[in-house]
């Protein structure tokens, strides 16, 4: 799609003025968008009743565009709308005009279009029109921003710079924590308009042997710029700073990235409570759930409740060593932007309690109003929304998809570890890929069933079928990741998986073991364990009560 400014058009003698009328009297039909959300048009000269905020398939932008779209109506309306478009543009020369072919002439409707999106297919006879809101503030041209997927950013104008930048802290430094720290530190260096360059990473202090000497792990990371214990051979950015003090690492941080074994979550939250900024926001990279016999809770929501902040979740088909070596992969971040952080739709850029979101209640994954009153992110920081988080995590080798389904991303990332252990048992026994595929299929059915039973208000099953956090993560976990690898090794060696965990993992834990036990206990307490036969079977094998040979019986009809 070619973008033209009317100011440039007026300067060009080679473009006949007849083209202007042709453009504004044309209309088109464009592909159906992902979803619609109505809001009042911010341009008074345009027909408000037909304006909608669209999140298109190609991904929305922070700068929405009004686009002509097919909509049956009387021909007279077409003329009125054409004149409204023409009048508005001629009086606002800083607006942009996108020209693209269209399949057929029909009346106009205003539509939000990503200016970075793809143009419609070529080869049609008519012309479609898109009108961009001005990308300027105080007579300064605004930079283009990275396009995100399924963004929640409302229509707004973003200043050239903010008085304050987001400071990021990574809590945890295992192989996955260090890998995520590397990704984020690279991004903060490249985007000084949004983030402070230095990234603090909390490291549980340990002694390591390096070059024949015993040294502190934090010292090694900050001097050699390698995590020689958990991510050996990977060079880390110099702005990723290891810190043995968790309180010092999170001081003044506005974005907290949680990345450690989920069995340590209670202790770490106790250490952080009251030590972080009240308006900090978090993203949990921990694949697990907190479970008692009484309730099950998403880890991101547990963190948010304990620290009185909002926390999203990251999960996907990710293997730490491959990402650290910059082998391309994708991931999914679920972040349901709190209403107090959402920007108003009239383009004035106000946010964080001053916009429409200030009158909405923040709701949790069960649709209940959150009791904790969140402190809005101050206006002098970049807005913490899908676009900013996409910018923080996205790398050329790490593709990020942004969604709002925290339940789907969290449960997919947690429960697939149980299925991965089952697949390791199957392969270690000597069964083939088709047997493992049967276990994966059954596992995904039980994950969706679990989500629908305990989170019916907000679960979107499409997340598990379409996103990396769903089937993508399942396939990788059941064919290449740790839970699969070490459960397979246990069967091949004829020992328990707990013994393999103790001898092979260098002090780290297999999340599938603890998740399996906690989930089975939760289901057993409700008397519904038999509704989840695969989960029940894995728990029985871990406890030594069931044999791997019994797995095929799961698929036999009585």
Coordinates of C-alpha atoms in Angstrom, one line a residue:
X1 CA 0.0 0.0 0.0
X2 CA 1.4 3.3 -1.0
X3 CA 1.1 6.1 1.6
X4 CA 0.7 9.7 0.3
X5 CA 0.5 12.9 2.3
X6 CA -1.9 15.6 1.0
X7 CA 0.9 18.2 1.6
X8 CA 3.1 16.2 -0.8
X9 CA 0.2 15.8 -3.2
X10 CA -0.3 19.6 -3.4
X11 CA 3.4 20.0 -4.3
X12 CA 3.2 17.5 -7.1
X13 CA 2.1 18.8 -10.5
X14 CA 2.2 15.3 -12.0
X15 CA -0.8 14.0 -10.0
X16 CA -4.1 15.2 -11.5
X17 CA -6.5 16.7 -9.0
X18 CA -9.2 14.4 -10.4
X19 CA -7.4 11.5 -8.6
X20 CA -8.4 13.1 -5.3
X21 CA -12.1 12.9 -6.1
X22 CA -11.7 9.4 -7.5
X23 CA -10.1 8.2 -4.3
X24 CA -12.6 9.7 -1.9
X25 CA -15.7 8.5 -3.9
X26 CA -14.4 4.9 -4.1
X27 CA -15.1 2.1 -1.7
X28 CA -13.9 -1.5 -1.1
X29 CA -14.5 -4.7 0.6
X30 CA -11.6 -5.9 2.7
X31 CA -10.9 -9.2 4.6
X32 CA -12.9 -9.8 7.8
X33 CA -11.0 -8.7 10.9
X34 CA -10.2 -10.7 14.0
X35 CA -12.6 -8.7 16.2
X36 CA -14.5 -5.4 16.5
X37 CA -14.8 -3.1 19.4
X38 CA -16.9 0.0 19.0
X39 CA -15.7 3.4 20.1
X40 CA -16.6 7.0 19.1
X41 CA -14.7 8.4 16.1
X42 CA -12.2 11.0 17.2
X43 CA -12.5 12.9 13.9
X44 CA -15.6 15.2 14.1
X45 CA -15.9 15.6 10.3
X46 CA -16.4 11.9 9.7
X47 CA -19.7 9.9 10.1
X48 CA -19.4 8.7 13.7
X49 CA -22.1 6.1 13.5
X50 CA -20.0 3.8 11.3
X51 CA -16.6 4.1 13.0
X52 CA -15.2 1.1 14.7
X53 CA -11.9 0.1 16.3
X54 CA -10.5 -2.9 14.5
X55 CA -7.8 -5.3 15.5
X56 CA -6.9 -6.6 12.0
X57 CA -5.3 -10.0 11.2
X58 CA -2.1 -8.2 10.2
X59 CA -1.8 -6.8 13.7
X60 CA -2.9 -3.4 15.0
X61 CA -0.8 -0.3 15.4
X62 CA -0.7 2.4 18.0
X63 CA -1.8 4.8 15.2
X64 CA -5.1 3.5 13.9
X65 CA -6.2 4.3 10.3
X66 CA -9.7 5.0 9.2
X67 CA -10.3 2.8 6.1
X68 CA -13.1 2.6 3.6
X69 CA -15.0 -0.7 3.8
X70 CA -18.0 -2.3 2.1
X71 CA -21.3 -1.5 3.7
X72 CA -24.6 -1.6 1.9
X73 CA -26.5 1.7 2.1
X74 CA -28.2 4.2 -0.2
X75 CA -26.1 5.8 -2.9
X76 CA -26.8 9.3 -1.4
X77 CA -25.0 8.3 1.7
X78 CA -22.0 7.4 -0.4
X79 CA -21.9 10.9 -1.8
X80 CA -22.2 12.5 1.7
X81 CA -19.4 10.3 3.1
X82 CA -17.2 11.1 0.1
X83 CA -17.7 14.8 0.6
X84 CA -17.0 14.3 4.4
X85 CA -13.8 12.5 3.7
X86 CA -12.6 15.0 1.1
X87 CA -13.5 18.0 3.3
X88 CA -11.7 16.6 6.3
X89 CA -8.5 15.7 4.4
X90 CA -8.3 19.0 2.6
X91 CA -8.5 20.8 5.9
X92 CA -6.0 18.4 7.5
X93 CA -3.0 18.1 5.1
X94 CA -0.9 16.2 7.7
X95 CA -3.1 13.2 7.4
X96 CA -2.0 10.2 5.3
X97 CA -3.8 8.6 2.4
X98 CA -3.2 5.0 1.6
X99 CA -4.2 3.8 -1.9
X100 CA -4.9 0.2 -2.7
X101 CA -7.0 -1.7 -5.3
X102 CA -10.5 -2.9 -4.3
X103 CA -12.7 -5.6 -5.6
X104 CA -16.0 -3.6 -6.1
X105 CA -17.4 -0.2 -5.5
X106 CA -19.7 0.0 -2.4
X107 CA -20.5 2.7 0.2
X108 CA -17.9 3.7 2.8
X109 CA -17.4 2.8 6.4
X110 CA -14.6 4.0 8.7
X111 CA -12.3 1.3 9.8
X112 CA -9.1 1.0 11.8
X113 CA -6.2 -0.3 9.7
X114 CA -2.6 -1.0 10.7
X115 CA -0.4 1.3 8.7
X116 CA 2.2 -1.4 8.7
X117 CA -0.2 -4.1 7.5
X118 CA -0.1 -5.6 4.0
X119 CA -2.0 -4.0 1.1
X120 CA -5.0 -5.9 -0.3
X121 CA -4.3 -8.2 -3.3
X122 CA -3.5 -6.5 -6.7
X123 CA -5.5 -7.0 -9.8
X124 CA -8.8 -5.3 -9.0
X125 CA -10.3 -2.4 -10.9
X126 CA -11.5 0.0 -8.1
X127 CA -9.7 1.9 -5.3
X128 CA -9.9 1.6 -1.5
X129 CA -9.1 4.5 0.7
X130 CA -7.4 4.7 4.1
X131 CA -7.0 7.8 6.2
X132 CA -4.4 7.9 8.9
X133 CA -4.7 10.2 11.9
X134 CA -1.9 12.7 12.2
X135 CA 1.4 11.1 13.4
X136 CA 2.5 14.4 14.9
X137 CA 2.4 16.1 18.2
X138 CA 3.7 19.7 18.7
X139 CA 4.7 19.8 15.1
X140 CA 7.1 16.9 15.5
X141 CA 7.0 13.8 13.3
X142 CA 6.4 10.6 15.3
X143 CA 8.5 7.5 14.8
X144 CA 6.8 4.3 13.6
X145 CA 6.5 1.6 16.2
X146 CA 6.9 -2.2 16.0
X147 CA 3.6 -3.9 15.0
X148 CA 2.1 -6.2 17.6
X149 CA -0.4 -9.1 17.4
X150 CA -3.8 -8.7 19.0
X151 CA -2.8 -5.4 20.7
X152 CA -5.1 -3.7 23.2
X153 CA -3.6 -0.3 22.5
X154 CA -6.4 2.2 22.0
X155 CA -6.2 5.1 19.7
X156 CA -3.7 7.6 21.0
X157 CA -0.9 10.0 20.2
X158 CA 2.5 9.2 21.7
X159 CA 5.0 11.9 22.6
X160 CA 8.5 11.8 21.2
X161 CA 9.9 10.8 24.5
X162 CA 8.8 10.2 28.1
X163 CA 10.4 11.8 31.2
X164 CA 10.9 8.3 32.7
X165 CA 11.8 5.0 31.1
X166 CA 10.8 1.5 32.3
X167 CA 13.4 -0.2 34.4
X168 CA 13.4 -4.0 34.0
X169 CA 14.4 -6.6 36.5
X170 CA 14.6 -10.4 35.9
X171 CA 14.0 -12.5 39.0
X172 CA 15.7 -15.9 38.5
X173 CA 18.9 -17.0 36.7
X174 CA 18.6 -20.6 35.8
X175 CA 19.1 -21.6 32.1
X176 CA 15.6 -20.2 31.2
X177 CA 15.9 -17.2 33.4
X178 CA 19.3 -16.3 32.0
X179 CA 18.1 -16.8 28.5
X180 CA 15.1 -14.5 29.0
X181 CA 17.5 -12.0 30.6
X182 CA 19.7 -12.1 27.5
X183 CA 16.6 -11.4 25.2
X184 CA 15.4 -8.5 27.3
X185 CA 18.8 -6.9 27.8
X186 CA 19.3 -6.9 24.0
X187 CA 16.0 -5.2 23.6
X188 CA 16.5 -2.5 26.2
X189 CA 19.8 -1.5 24.5
X190 CA 18.0 -1.1 21.2
X191 CA 15.0 0.8 22.6
X192 CA 16.2 3.6 24.9
X193 CA 13.0 5.5 24.2
X194 CA 11.1 3.0 26.3
X195 CA 13.5 1.3 28.6
X196 CA 16.6 2.0 30.8
X197 CA 19.5 0.1 29.3
X198 CA 20.7 -1.8 32.3
X199 CA 18.7 -4.9 33.3
X200 CA 19.1 -6.3 36.8
X201 CA 19.0 -10.1 37.2
X202 CA 18.6 -11.6 40.6
X203 CA 21.0 -14.5 41.0
X204 CA 20.9 -17.0 43.9
X205 CA 24.5 -16.8 45.0
X206 CA 26.5 -20.0 44.5
X207 CA 30.2 -20.9 44.3
X208 CA 31.4 -22.1 40.9
X209 CA 34.8 -23.3 39.6
X210 CA 36.0 -21.2 36.7
X211 CA 39.6 -21.3 35.3
X212 CA 40.7 -23.4 38.3
X213 CA 39.4 -20.9 40.8
X214 CA 36.3 -20.9 43.1
X215 CA 34.3 -17.7 42.5
X216 CA 30.9 -16.3 43.2
X217 CA 28.4 -16.9 40.3
X218 CA 27.4 -13.3 40.2
X219 CA 31.0 -12.2 39.9
X220 CA 31.5 -14.6 37.0
X221 CA 28.4 -13.4 35.2
X222 CA 29.4 -9.7 35.6
X223 CA 33.1 -10.2 34.5
X224 CA 33.0 -13.1 32.0
X225 CA 29.4 -12.3 30.9
X226 CA 28.5 -15.9 31.0
X227 CA 26.4 -18.0 33.3
X228 CA 28.9 -20.8 33.5
X229 CA 26.7 -23.0 35.7
X230 CA 23.3 -22.9 34.0
X231 CA 24.0 -21.5 30.4
X232 CA 27.6 -22.3 29.7
X233 CA 29.1 -21.1 26.4
X234 CA 26.6 -18.3 25.8
X235 CA 27.8 -14.7 25.8
X236 CA 25.5 -12.4 27.7
X237 CA 25.0 -8.7 27.0
X238 CA 27.2 -6.5 29.2
X239 CA 24.1 -4.5 30.4
X240 CA 22.7 -7.7 32.0
X241 CA 23.8 -7.2 35.6
X242 CA 23.8 -10.1 38.1
X243 CA 22.7 -9.1 41.6
X244 CA 22.8 -11.4 44.6
X245 CA 20.3 -9.2 46.5
X246 CA 16.7 -9.6 45.4
X247 CA 15.6 -6.4 47.1
X248 CA 18.3 -4.4 45.4
X249 CA 17.6 -6.0 42.0
X250 CA 14.0 -5.0 42.0
X251 CA 14.5 -1.5 43.4
X252 CA 12.7 1.1 41.2
X253 CA 11.9 -1.5 38.6
X254 CA 8.6 -1.0 36.8
X255 CA 8.6 -4.3 34.9
X256 CA 9.4 -7.5 36.8
X257 CA 10.1 -10.7 34.9
X258 CA 9.6 -13.8 37.1
X259 CA 11.5 -16.9 36.2
X260 CA 12.3 -19.6 38.8
X261 CA 11.0 -23.0 39.8
X262 CA 7.4 -22.5 40.9
X263 CA 8.0 -24.3 44.2
X264 CA 10.0 -21.3 45.4
X265 CA 7.2 -18.8 44.6
X266 CA 5.9 -18.4 48.2
X267 CA 9.3 -17.6 49.7
X268 CA 10.3 -15.2 46.9
X269 CA 6.9 -13.3 47.1
X270 CA 7.4 -12.9 50.8
X271 CA 10.8 -11.3 50.2
X272 CA 9.4 -9.0 47.5
X273 CA 6.3 -7.8 49.3
X274 CA 6.6 -4.1 50.1
X275 CA 9.9 -3.8 48.3
X276 CA 8.7 -3.1 44.8
X277 CA 7.0 0.0 43.2
X278 CA 3.3 0.0 43.8
X279 CA 2.7 0.6 40.0
X280 CA 5.1 -2.2 38.9
X281 CA 3.8 -4.7 36.4
X282 CA 5.0 -8.3 36.0
X283 CA 5.3 -11.1 33.4
X284 CA 5.6 -14.7 34.7
X285 CA 7.7 -17.0 32.6
X286 CA 7.1 -19.8 35.2
X287 CA 5.2 -22.8 33.7
X288 CA 3.2 -24.1 36.5
X289 CA 0.2 -23.6 38.8
X290 CA -0.2 -23.2 42.5
X291 CA -2.4 -26.0 43.8
X292 CA -3.8 -27.0 47.1
X293 CA -6.6 -29.4 47.9
X294 CA -8.9 -26.4 48.2
X295 CA -8.1 -24.4 45.1
X296 CA -6.0 -24.0 42.0
X297 CA -4.5 -20.7 41.1
X298 CA -2.6 -19.4 38.1
X299 CA 1.0 -18.5 39.0
X300 CA 0.7 -15.1 37.4
X301 CA -2.4 -14.3 39.5
X302 CA -0.8 -15.7 42.6
X303 CA 2.1 -13.3 42.1
X304 CA -0.2 -10.4 41.4
X305 CA -2.3 -11.1 44.5
X306 CA 0.7 -11.5 46.8
X307 CA 2.5 -8.4 45.5
X308 CA -0.6 -6.3 44.8
X309 CA 0.3 -5.7 41.2
X310 CA -0.9 -7.0 37.8
X311 CA 1.1 -9.9 36.3
X312 CA 0.8 -11.5 32.8
X313 CA 2.2 -14.8 31.6
X314 CA 4.6 -16.0 28.9
X315 CA 4.6 -19.5 27.5
X316 CA 5.4 -21.2 24.3
X317 CA 7.3 -23.7 22.3
X318 CA 10.6 -22.6 23.8
X319 CA 13.8 -24.4 24.6
X320 CA 16.2 -22.3 26.6
X321 CA 19.5 -23.5 25.0
X322 CA 18.1 -23.0 21.4
X323 CA 16.9 -19.5 22.1
X324 CA 20.2 -18.6 23.8
X325 CA 21.9 -19.8 20.7
X326 CA 19.6 -17.5 18.7
X327 CA 17.8 -20.3 16.9
X328 CA 14.5 -18.9 15.7
X329 CA 11.3 -19.8 17.6
X330 CA 8.0 -18.1 18.8
X331 CA 6.3 -17.6 22.1
X332 CA 3.0 -16.2 23.4
X333 CA 2.5 -13.5 26.0
X334 CA -0.9 -13.2 27.7
X335 CA -1.4 -9.7 29.2
X336 CA -4.8 -8.4 29.9
X337 CA -4.0 -4.7 30.3
X338 CA -5.7 -3.4 33.5
X339 CA -8.4 -0.8 32.8
X340 CA -6.5 1.8 34.8
X341 CA -3.6 1.5 32.4
X342 CA -5.6 1.7 29.2
X343 CA -5.6 4.8 27.1
X344 CA -8.7 6.7 26.1
X345 CA -9.9 6.5 22.6
X346 CA -10.0 10.2 21.7
X347 CA -6.3 10.4 20.8
X348 CA -5.3 12.8 23.6
X349 CA -2.9 10.3 25.1
X350 CA -4.2 10.4 28.6
X351 CA -4.0 7.2 30.5
X352 CA -3.4 5.5 33.8
X353 CA -6.6 6.4 35.6
X354 CA -7.5 9.5 33.6
X355 CA -9.2 7.7 30.7
X356 CA -12.2 5.6 30.2
X357 CA -10.6 2.6 31.9
X358 CA -10.6 4.4 35.2
X359 CA -14.3 3.6 35.6
X360 CA -13.9 -0.2 34.9
X361 CA -13.1 -2.8 37.5
X362 CA -10.2 -5.2 36.9
X363 CA -11.3 -8.8 36.7
X364 CA -9.4 -12.0 37.3
X365 CA -9.3 -15.2 35.3
X366 CA -12.6 -16.3 36.8
X367 CA -14.4 -13.1 35.9
X368 CA -14.5 -11.8 39.5
X369 CA -13.6 -8.2 40.4
X370 CA -10.1 -8.1 41.8
X371 CA -10.1 -7.0 45.4
X372 CA -6.7 -5.3 45.2
X373 CA -6.9 -1.8 43.9
X374 CA -4.1 -1.4 41.4
X375 CA -2.0 1.7 41.3
X376 CA -1.9 3.1 37.7
X377 CA 1.4 3.4 35.9
X378 CA 2.3 7.1 36.0
X379 CA 1.7 9.1 32.8
X380 CA 5.3 10.1 32.5
X381 CA 6.2 6.4 31.7
X382 CA 5.5 4.8 28.3
X383 CA 2.1 3.0 28.5
X384 CA 2.5 -0.6 29.6
X385 CA 0.5 -2.4 27.0
X386 CA 0.8 -5.1 24.4
X387 CA 3.0 -2.9 22.1
X388 CA 5.5 -2.1 24.8
X389 CA 5.8 -5.7 26.0
X390 CA 6.1 -6.9 22.5
X391 CA 9.0 -4.5 22.0
X392 CA 10.6 -5.7 25.2
X393 CA 10.5 -9.4 24.3
X394 CA 10.7 -9.5 20.5
X395 CA 14.0 -10.3 18.9
X396 CA 14.9 -11.3 15.3
X397 CA 15.1 -14.9 16.6
X398 CA 12.2 -14.7 19.1
X399 CA 8.8 -14.0 17.6
X400 CA 6.2 -12.8 20.1
X401 CA 2.4 -13.1 19.8
X402 CA 0.4 -11.0 22.3
X403 CA -3.0 -12.3 23.5
X404 CA -5.3 -11.6 26.5
X405 CA -6.2 -15.2 27.4
X406 CA -4.1 -15.6 30.6
X407 CA -5.9 -18.9 31.4
X408 CA -5.1 -20.6 28.2
X409 CA -1.5 -19.5 28.2
X410 CA -0.9 -20.4 31.8
X411 CA -2.7 -23.8 31.9
X412 CA -1.2 -24.8 28.6
X413 CA 2.3 -24.1 29.9
X414 CA 1.7 -25.9 33.1
X415 CA -0.3 -29.0 32.3
X416 CA 1.6 -29.9 29.1
X417 CA 4.5 -30.9 31.4
X418 CA 2.4 -33.8 32.8
X419 CA 1.8 -34.9 29.2
X420 CA 5.5 -34.6 28.4
X421 CA 6.4 -37.0 31.2
X422 CA 3.9 -39.5 29.8
X423 CA 5.4 -39.2 26.4
X424 CA 8.9 -39.8 27.8
X425 CA 7.6 -42.9 29.5
X426 CA 6.1 -44.1 26.2
X427 CA 9.3 -43.6 24.2
X428 CA 11.6 -45.0 26.9
X429 CA 9.5 -48.1 26.9
X430 CA 10.2 -48.5 23.2
X431 CA 6.9 -47.5 21.7
X432 CA 6.9 -45.5 18.5
X433 CA 5.9 -42.0 17.5
X434 CA 2.3 -43.0 16.8
X435 CA 1.9 -44.1 20.4
X436 CA 3.4 -40.8 21.6
X437 CA 1.0 -38.9 19.3
X438 CA -2.0 -40.7 20.9
X439 CA -0.8 -39.6 24.4
X440 CA -0.4 -36.0 23.2
X441 CA -3.9 -35.9 21.7
X442 CA -5.4 -37.3 24.9
X443 CA -3.4 -34.9 27.0
X444 CA -4.6 -31.8 25.0
X445 CA -8.2 -33.0 25.5
X446 CA -7.7 -33.2 29.2
X447 CA -6.0 -29.8 29.4
X448 CA -9.0 -28.2 27.6
X449 CA -11.4 -30.1 29.7
X450 CA -9.6 -28.9 32.9
X451 CA -9.6 -25.3 31.7
X452 CA -13.4 -25.4 30.8
X453 CA -14.3 -27.0 34.1
X454 CA -12.4 -24.6 36.4
X455 CA -12.1 -21.4 34.3
X456 CA -15.3 -21.4 32.2
X457 CA -15.7 -17.6 32.4
X458 CA -12.6 -16.6 30.6
X459 CA -10.9 -19.6 28.9
X460 CA -10.6 -19.3 25.1
X461 CA -9.9 -22.8 23.8
X462 CA -8.6 -21.3 20.5
X463 CA -5.5 -20.2 22.4
X464 CA -4.6 -23.8 23.0
X465 CA -5.2 -24.8 19.4
X466 CA -3.7 -21.8 17.6
X467 CA -1.0 -20.3 19.8
X468 CA 2.6 -21.4 20.5
X469 CA 1.5 -21.7 24.1
X470 CA -0.9 -24.4 23.1
X471 CA -0.1 -27.1 20.6
X472 CA 3.3 -25.6 19.8
X473 CA 4.5 -26.0 23.4
X474 CA 2.9 -29.4 23.6
X475 CA 4.8 -30.8 20.6
X476 CA 8.1 -29.4 21.7
X477 CA 7.7 -30.5 25.3
X478 CA 6.8 -34.0 24.2
X479 CA 9.6 -34.4 21.8
X480 CA 12.6 -32.4 22.9
X481 CA 12.3 -30.7 26.3
X482 CA 13.5 -31.7 29.8
X483 CA 10.4 -33.4 31.2
X484 CA 10.3 -35.7 28.2
X485 CA 14.0 -36.3 28.0
X486 CA 14.5 -37.3 31.7
X487 CA 11.3 -39.4 32.0
X488 CA 12.5 -41.3 28.9
X489 CA 15.9 -41.7 30.6
X490 CA 14.3 -43.0 33.8
X491 CA 12.5 -45.8 31.9
X492 CA 15.6 -46.7 29.9
X493 CA 17.8 -47.0 33.0
X494 CA 15.1 -48.7 35.1
X495 CA 15.2 -46.1 37.9
X496 CA 12.7 -43.5 39.1
X497 CA 12.4 -40.1 37.5
X498 CA 13.1 -38.6 41.0
X499 CA 16.5 -40.3 40.9
X500 CA 17.2 -38.9 37.5
X501 CA 16.2 -35.4 38.7
X502 CA 18.6 -35.8 41.6
X503 CA 21.6 -37.0 39.6
X504 CA 21.2 -35.2 36.2
X505 CA 19.7 -31.7 36.7
X506 CA 22.5 -29.9 38.6
X507 CA 20.2 -28.9 41.4
X508 CA 17.3 -27.9 39.2
X509 CA 13.8 -29.4 39.3
X510 CA 11.5 -31.0 36.7
X511 CA 8.3 -29.0 36.9
X512 CA 6.2 -31.9 35.5
X513 CA 6.7 -33.9 38.7
X514 CA 5.4 -31.3 41.1
X515 CA 2.7 -30.2 38.8
X516 CA 1.4 -33.8 38.4
X517 CA 1.3 -34.4 42.1
X518 CA -0.4 -31.1 42.9
X519 CA -3.0 -31.4 40.1
X520 CA -3.8 -35.0 41.0
X521 CA -4.2 -34.2 44.7
X522 CA -6.6 -31.3 43.7
X523 CA -8.7 -33.6 41.5
X524 CA -8.7 -36.4 44.0
X525 CA -10.0 -34.0 46.8
X526 CA -13.0 -33.3 44.5
X527 CA -13.6 -36.9 43.6
X528 CA -13.1 -36.3 39.9
X529 CA -9.7 -37.8 39.3
X530 CA -11.2 -40.5 37.0
X531 CA -12.4 -37.8 34.6
X532 CA -8.7 -37.1 33.9
X533 CA -7.3 -40.6 33.3
X534 CA -4.0 -39.5 31.7
X535 CA -3.2 -37.2 34.6
X536 CA -4.1 -40.0 37.1
X537 CA -1.9 -42.5 35.2
X538 CA 1.2 -40.3 35.3
X539 CA 0.7 -39.6 39.0
X540 CA 0.4 -43.3 39.6
X541 CA 3.7 -44.0 37.7
X542 CA 5.5 -41.3 39.6
X543 CA 4.4 -42.9 42.9
X544 CA 5.3 -46.4 41.7
X545 CA 1.7 -47.7 41.9
X546 CA 1.2 -48.0 38.2
X547 CA 3.5 -49.6 35.5
X548 CA 4.3 -47.9 32.2
X549 CA 2.9 -51.0 30.5
X550 CA -0.5 -49.9 31.6
X551 CA -0.6 -46.8 29.4
X552 CA -2.4 -48.4 26.4
X553 CA -5.2 -49.4 28.7
X554 CA -6.1 -45.8 29.0
X555 CA -7.3 -45.8 25.4
X556 CA -9.4 -49.0 25.6
X557 CA -13.2 -48.5 25.7
X558 CA -14.9 -50.5 28.4

